[in-house]
PDB file of C-alpha atoms in Angstrom:
ATOM      1  CA  MET J1210      -0.372  16.588 -17.285  1.00 54.00           C
ATOM      2  CA  PRO J1211       0.890  20.146 -16.805  1.00 59.00           C
ATOM      3  CA  ARG J1212       3.926  20.604 -14.591  1.00 57.00           C
ATOM      4  CA  THR J1213       2.037  22.571 -11.924  1.00 59.00           C
ATOM      5  CA  THR J1214      -0.626  19.867 -11.658  1.00 63.00           C
ATOM      6  CA  ARG J1215       2.036  17.184 -11.232  1.00 60.00           C
ATOM      7  CA  HIS J1216       3.753  19.241  -8.550  1.00 63.00           C
ATOM      8  CA  VAL J1217       0.499  19.756  -6.633  1.00 64.00           C
ATOM      9  CA  PHE J1218      -0.371  16.058  -6.981  1.00 60.00           C
ATOM     10  CA  ARG J1219       3.017  14.976  -5.630  1.00 63.00           C
ATOM     11  CA  ARG J1220       2.784  17.291  -2.623  1.00 66.00           C
ATOM     12  CA  THR J1221      -0.799  16.262  -1.915  1.00 68.00           C
ATOM     13  CA  ALA J1222      -0.045  12.559  -2.401  1.00 63.00           C
ATOM     14  CA  ALA J1223       2.850  12.710   0.035  1.00 62.00           C
ATOM     15  CA  ALA J1224       0.754  14.471   2.681  1.00 65.00           C
ATOM     16  CA  VAL J1225      -2.163  12.052   2.348  1.00 61.00           C
ATOM     17  CA  ALA J1226       0.189   9.053   2.407  1.00 61.00           C
ATOM     18  CA  VAL J1227       1.897  10.270   5.576  1.00 63.00           C
ATOM     19  CA  ALA J1228      -1.494  10.871   7.221  1.00 62.00           C
ATOM     20  CA  ALA J1229      -2.731   7.419   6.172  1.00 60.00           C
ATOM     21  CA  LEU J1230       0.429   5.735   7.434  1.00 58.00           C
ATOM     22  CA  ALA J1231       0.168   7.637  10.734  1.00 63.00           C
ATOM     23  CA  VAL J1232      -3.162   5.920  11.399  1.00 58.00           C
ATOM     24  CA  VAL J1233      -1.595   2.452  11.145  1.00 57.00           C
ATOM     25  CA  PRO J1234       0.533   2.606  14.344  1.00 58.00           C
ATOM     26  CA  LEU J1235      -2.283   4.312  16.230  1.00 55.00           C
ATOM     27  CA  SER J1236      -4.728   1.572  15.346  1.00 51.00           C
ATOM     28  CA  ALA J1237      -2.106  -1.078  16.091  1.00 53.00           C
ATOM     29  CA  CYS J1238      -1.712   0.423  19.582  1.00 53.00           C
ATOM     30  CA  ALA J1239      -5.474   0.335  20.000  1.00 50.00           C
ATOM     31  CA  ILE J1240      -5.534  -3.330  18.962  1.00 49.00           C
ATOM     32  CA  GLY J1241      -2.815  -4.151  21.485  1.00 52.00           C
ATOM     33  CA  PHE J1242      -4.620  -2.247  24.245  1.00 50.00           C
ATOM     34  CA  GLU J1243      -7.886  -3.992  23.444  1.00 51.00           C
ATOM     35  CA  ALA J1244      -6.200  -7.426  23.399  1.00 49.00           C
ATOM     36  CA  ALA J1245      -4.601  -6.723  26.783  1.00 46.00           C
ATOM     37  CA  THR J1246      -7.821  -5.534  28.423  1.00 51.00           C
ATOM     38  CA  THR J1247     -10.321  -8.079  27.107  1.00 52.00           C
ATOM     39  CA  THR J1248     -10.778 -11.758  27.835  1.00 50.00           C
ATOM     40  CA  GLN J1249     -12.765 -12.485  24.674  1.00 53.00           C
ATOM     41  CA  ARG J1250     -11.018 -13.958  21.692  1.00 50.00           C
ATOM     42  CA  PRO J1251     -11.278 -11.595  18.682  1.00 51.00           C
ATOM     43  CA  SER J1252     -13.169 -12.845  15.649  1.00 53.00           C
ATOM     44  CA  GLY J1253     -11.570 -12.826  12.223  1.00 55.00           C
ATOM     45  CA  ASN J1254      -7.894 -11.973  12.009  1.00 55.00           C
ATOM     46  CA  GLY J1255      -8.042  -9.704  15.055  1.00 58.00           C
ATOM     47  CA  ALA J1256      -6.537  -6.736  13.256  1.00 63.00           C
ATOM     48  CA  ASN J1257      -9.470  -4.385  13.764  1.00 68.00           C
ATOM     49  CA  ALA J1258      -9.186  -1.440  16.103  1.00 66.00           C
ATOM     50  CA  ASP J1259     -12.108   0.275  17.759  1.00 66.00           C
ATOM     51  CA  ILE J1260     -11.508   4.018  17.791  1.00 70.00           C
ATOM     52  CA  GLY J1261     -14.565   5.468  19.443  1.00 73.00           C
ATOM     53  CA  SER J1262     -17.543   4.196  17.496  1.00 76.00           C
ATOM     54  CA  ILE J1263     -15.450   3.538  14.392  1.00 75.00           C
ATOM     55  CA  GLN J1264     -13.881   0.175  13.700  1.00 75.00           C
ATOM     56  CA  ILE J1265     -10.820   0.374  11.433  1.00 75.00           C
ATOM     57  CA  GLN J1266      -8.429  -2.178  10.016  1.00 78.00           C
ATOM     58  CA  PRO J1267      -4.858  -0.826   9.726  1.00 77.00           C
ATOM     59  CA  SER J1268      -4.526  -2.172   6.186  1.00 81.00           C
ATOM     60  CA  GLU J1269      -7.259   0.163   4.881  1.00 82.00           C
ATOM     61  CA  PRO J1270      -5.266   3.415   5.213  1.00 83.00           C
ATOM     62  CA  ALA J1271      -2.182   1.476   4.095  1.00 84.00           C
ATOM     63  CA  LYS J1272      -3.946   0.682   0.793  1.00 86.00           C
ATOM     64  CA  LEU J1273      -4.511   4.377   0.184  1.00 87.00           C
ATOM     65  CA  ALA J1274      -0.923   5.206   1.123  1.00 87.00           C
ATOM     66  CA  VAL J1275       0.550   2.536  -1.152  1.00 88.00           C
ATOM     67  CA  VAL J1276      -1.573   3.628  -4.124  1.00 89.00           C
ATOM     68  CA  LEU J1277      -0.557   7.256  -3.670  1.00 88.00           C
ATOM     69  CA  LEU J1278       3.135   6.537  -3.115  1.00 88.00           C
ATOM     70  CA  VAL J1279       3.592   4.080  -5.980  1.00 89.00           C
ATOM     71  CA  ALA J1280       1.485   6.164  -8.398  1.00 89.00           C
ATOM     72  CA  SER J1281       3.411   9.289  -7.466  1.00 87.00           C
ATOM     73  CA  TYR J1282       6.754   7.504  -7.903  1.00 88.00           C
ATOM     74  CA  LEU J1283       5.917   5.905 -11.250  1.00 87.00           C
ATOM     75  CA  GLY J1284       4.262   9.093 -12.494  1.00 86.00           C
ATOM     76  CA  SER J1285       7.373  11.152 -11.799  1.00 86.00           C
ATOM     77  CA  LEU J1286       9.550   9.051 -14.108  1.00 85.00           C
ATOM     78  CA  GLU J1287      10.043   9.786 -17.789  1.00 85.00           C
ATOM     79  CA  GLU J1288      11.027   6.221 -18.704  1.00 86.00           C
ATOM     80  CA  ILE J1289      10.449   3.206 -16.485  1.00 85.00           C
ATOM     81  CA  LYS J1290      13.252   0.667 -16.365  1.00 86.00           C
ATOM     82  CA  VAL J1291      13.631  -2.581 -14.458  1.00 86.00           C
ATOM     83  CA  ARG J1292      15.267  -0.873 -11.456  1.00 88.00           C
ATOM     84  CA  HIS J1293      12.294   1.503 -11.176  1.00 88.00           C
ATOM     85  CA  ALA J1294       9.931  -1.480 -11.202  1.00 87.00           C
ATOM     86  CA  ALA J1295      12.035  -3.045  -8.436  1.00 89.00           C
ATOM     87  CA  VAL J1296      11.660   0.074  -6.279  1.00 90.00           C
ATOM     88  CA  ALA J1297       7.891   0.015  -6.849  1.00 89.00           C
ATOM     89  CA  LEU J1298       7.829  -3.683  -5.899  1.00 88.00           C
ATOM     90  CA  VAL J1299       9.655  -2.913  -2.645  1.00 89.00           C
ATOM     91  CA  MET J1300       7.057  -0.227  -1.883  1.00 88.00           C
ATOM     92  CA  LEU J1301       4.362  -2.839  -2.472  1.00 87.00           C
ATOM     93  CA  GLY J1302       6.241  -5.605  -0.690  1.00 86.00           C
ATOM     94  CA  VAL J1303       6.518  -3.930   2.710  1.00 86.00           C
ATOM     95  CA  PRO J1304       2.778  -3.868   3.499  1.00 85.00           C
ATOM     96  CA  ILE J1305       2.259  -7.256   1.819  1.00 85.00           C
ATOM     97  CA  GLY J1306       4.930  -8.740   4.096  1.00 84.00           C
ATOM     98  CA  LEU J1307       3.291  -7.244   7.168  1.00 81.00           C
ATOM     99  CA  ILE J1308      -0.097  -8.580   6.099  1.00 81.00           C
ATOM    100  CA  MET J1309       1.386 -12.040   5.523  1.00 82.00           C
ATOM    101  CA  ALA J1310       2.512 -11.980   9.152  1.00 80.00           C
ATOM    102  CA  GLN J1311      -1.112 -11.570  10.345  1.00 75.00           C
ATOM    103  CA  PRO J1312      -2.093 -13.744   8.147  1.00 77.00           C
ATOM    104  CA  ASP J1313      -4.960 -12.236   6.159  1.00 80.00           C
ATOM    105  CA  LEU J1314      -5.177 -13.817   2.720  1.00 85.00           C
ATOM    106  CA  GLY J1315      -8.039 -11.634   1.470  1.00 86.00           C
ATOM    107  CA  THR J1316      -6.283  -8.350   2.177  1.00 85.00           C
ATOM    108  CA  MET J1317      -3.024  -9.687   0.740  1.00 86.00           C
ATOM    109  CA  LEU J1318      -4.786 -10.620  -2.505  1.00 88.00           C
ATOM    110  CA  VAL J1319      -6.311  -7.130  -2.673  1.00 90.00           C
ATOM    111  CA  PHE J1320      -2.814  -5.633  -2.332  1.00 89.00           C
ATOM    112  CA  LEU J1321      -1.538  -7.930  -5.103  1.00 88.00           C
ATOM    113  CA  VAL J1322      -4.328  -6.808  -7.460  1.00 90.00           C
ATOM    114  CA  ILE J1323      -3.740  -3.148  -6.557  1.00 90.00           C
ATOM    115  CA  GLY J1324      -0.010  -3.606  -7.169  1.00 88.00           C
ATOM    116  CA  ALA J1325      -0.513  -5.329 -10.524  1.00 88.00           C
ATOM    117  CA  GLY J1326      -2.854  -2.555 -11.633  1.00 89.00           C
ATOM    118  CA  LEU J1327      -0.430   0.153 -10.549  1.00 89.00           C
ATOM    119  CA  LEU J1328       2.474  -1.476 -12.360  1.00 88.00           C
ATOM    120  CA  LEU J1329       0.422  -2.042 -15.503  1.00 87.00           C
ATOM    121  CA  VAL J1330      -1.011   1.479 -15.651  1.00 87.00           C
ATOM    122  CA  GLY J1331       2.308   2.962 -14.516  1.00 87.00           C
ATOM    123  CA  GLY J1332       4.011   1.729 -17.662  1.00 86.00           C
ATOM    124  CA  VAL J1333       6.211  -1.054 -16.354  1.00 87.00           C
ATOM    125  CA  PRO J1334       7.654  -2.969 -19.335  1.00 86.00           C
ATOM    126  CA  ALA J1335       5.673  -6.020 -20.468  1.00 87.00           C
ATOM    127  CA  ARG J1336       8.680  -8.329 -20.020  1.00 87.00           C
ATOM    128  CA  VAL J1337       8.852  -7.383 -16.333  1.00 86.00           C
ATOM    129  CA  MET J1338       5.119  -8.032 -15.897  1.00 86.00           C
ATOM    130  CA  VAL J1339       5.454 -11.444 -17.609  1.00 89.00           C
ATOM    131  CA  ALA J1340       8.457 -12.285 -15.415  1.00 88.00           C
ATOM    132  CA  LEU J1341       6.456 -11.399 -12.289  1.00 85.00           C
ATOM    133  CA  VAL J1342       3.589 -13.644 -13.394  1.00 86.00           C
ATOM    134  CA  VAL J1343       5.949 -16.540 -14.159  1.00 89.00           C
ATOM    135  CA  VAL J1344       7.738 -16.169 -10.811  1.00 86.00           C
ATOM    136  CA  GLY J1345       4.380 -15.900  -9.054  1.00 77.00           C
ATOM    137  CA  ILE J1346       3.123 -19.158 -10.535  1.00 58.00           C
TER     138      ILE J1346
END
């Protein structure tokens, strides 16, 4: 990838990630307001926010943000070492930890698959991937 394309991608990825992450607290506030003003028990995990006529789950923009951030980070490195994989895992671990607090198993599994794909395509060493699978089992 030419240097100018990488530079544009990094700037664009950062802007889109910040915009996607900005939606998460807004929708969380909407969920809290809705829970405080309604007497009905929410169906599902209760993490959906109604913004006008649109219903949004805060984890949806977080998926986009995580993909852009981790891909941008791993793509900016010449050689990926174990410490770089650890940083990428922390980036993946923050939203997974928040989703585990809900709990929403389906969304957490989607994040795990997204994370595994990012690490695999990003060039994380095979020994690190095998270690993650062994620890996960």
